Amino acid sequence: MEEARRPEITYPTRVPMKVIGRQEELRPDLVMELILAHLGPQAEGDERHQFNCKGAFISYTFWITLPNDQAETPLREAIQRLPGVVMQL
């Protein structure tokens, strides 16, 4: 059986980033600060986030524009070090 090919991605590309964490600790303003520090200004409206809360956990979804294939990993590593972060999708 032939292996599935990865889709070709052209940059810049706009993608969703979901950050899940403990409701008492995770702050969306700190996540946005890191997004802006790593990626620069984002498209109008993308500085707002959506959220969903369940029990002790909350998830924030941000839309980000990645300028190249090297930009996502350092951003995710920085976000993972924030207080309260449990997982990223």
Short mmCIF file of C-alpha atoms in Angstrom, two decimals:
data_model
loop_
_atom_site.label_atom_id
_atom_site.label_comp_id
_atom_site.label_asym_id
_atom_site.label_seq_id
_atom_site.Cartn_x
_atom_site.Cartn_y
_atom_site.Cartn_z
CA MET A 1 0.00 0.00 0.00
CA GLU A 2 1.28 3.45 -0.91
CA GLU A 3 1.96 5.92 1.90
CA ALA A 4 -0.27 8.99 1.96
CA ARG A 5 1.46 12.13 0.73
CA ARG A 6 1.62 15.17 2.95
CA PRO A 7 -0.23 18.12 1.49
CA GLU A 8 1.97 20.89 0.18
CA ILE A 9 1.77 24.01 2.34
CA THR A 10 2.45 27.44 0.95
CA TYR A 11 3.59 30.22 3.25
CA PRO A 12 2.47 32.44 4.74
CA THR A 13 -0.38 30.25 5.97
CA ARG A 14 -3.15 30.92 8.47
CA VAL A 15 -3.90 28.09 10.92
CA PRO A 16 -5.76 27.60 14.20
CA MET A 17 -3.80 26.99 17.39
CA LYS A 18 -5.59 25.60 20.44
CA VAL A 19 -4.03 25.92 23.89
CA ILE A 20 -5.58 23.91 26.72
CA GLY A 21 -4.81 24.48 30.37
CA ARG A 22 -5.92 24.90 33.92
CA GLN A 23 -8.61 27.55 34.12
CA GLU A 24 -7.13 29.20 37.21
CA GLU A 25 -3.64 29.63 35.69
CA LEU A 26 -3.73 29.88 31.90
CA ARG A 27 -3.93 33.48 30.69
CA PRO A 28 -4.82 34.20 27.06
CA ASP A 29 -3.09 37.60 27.16
CA LEU A 30 0.25 35.85 27.82
CA VAL A 31 -0.36 33.46 24.93
CA MET A 32 -1.10 36.42 22.64
CA GLU A 33 2.04 38.22 23.81
CA LEU A 34 4.11 35.21 22.74
CA ILE A 35 2.30 34.97 19.40
CA LEU A 36 3.06 38.61 18.68
CA ALA A 37 6.67 38.31 19.89
CA HIS A 38 7.35 35.26 17.69
CA LEU A 39 5.24 36.01 14.63
CA GLY A 40 4.77 39.77 14.66
CA PRO A 41 1.47 41.56 14.06
CA GLN A 42 -1.39 39.31 13.06
CA ALA A 43 -4.31 39.89 10.72
CA GLU A 44 -7.05 42.19 11.95
CA GLY A 45 -9.41 40.26 14.19
CA ASP A 46 -6.95 37.44 14.86
CA GLU A 47 -5.84 39.02 18.12
CA ARG A 48 -9.17 37.88 19.57
CA HIS A 49 -9.55 34.31 20.71
CA GLN A 50 -12.37 31.86 21.24
CA PHE A 51 -12.63 29.83 24.41
CA ASN A 52 -14.40 26.82 25.82
CA CYS A 53 -14.49 25.82 29.47
CA LYS A 54 -15.14 22.41 30.98
CA GLY A 55 -14.59 21.76 34.66
CA ALA A 56 -11.16 22.87 35.82
CA PHE A 57 -9.85 23.25 32.24
CA ILE A 58 -10.19 25.90 29.57
CA SER A 59 -9.18 25.92 25.91
CA TYR A 60 -8.34 28.97 23.87
CA THR A 61 -8.28 28.94 20.08
CA PHE A 62 -6.18 31.55 18.31
CA TRP A 63 -5.83 32.00 14.54
CA ILE A 64 -2.21 32.64 13.63
CA THR A 65 -0.36 33.35 10.40
CA LEU A 66 2.88 31.41 10.06
CA PRO A 67 5.40 33.18 7.81
CA ASN A 68 7.44 30.02 7.12
CA ASP A 69 7.91 26.39 8.14
CA GLN A 70 10.41 27.35 10.87
CA ALA A 71 8.12 29.65 12.88
CA GLU A 72 5.73 27.26 14.61
CA THR A 73 8.08 25.15 16.74
CA PRO A 74 9.73 27.98 18.74
CA LEU A 75 6.32 29.53 19.40
CA ARG A 76 4.86 26.24 20.65
CA GLU A 77 7.91 25.64 22.85
CA ALA A 78 7.50 29.09 24.44
CA ILE A 79 3.76 28.60 25.00
CA GLN A 80 4.38 25.22 26.64
CA ARG A 81 6.44 26.97 29.35
CA LEU A 82 3.54 29.26 30.38
CA PRO A 83 1.88 28.57 33.74
CA GLY A 84 -1.13 26.30 33.49
CA VAL A 85 -0.56 24.96 29.97
CA VAL A 86 -1.48 21.28 29.68
CA MET A 87 -1.67 20.66 25.93
CA GLN A 88 -1.59 22.31 22.52
CA LEU A 89 -3.31 21.27 19.31
#
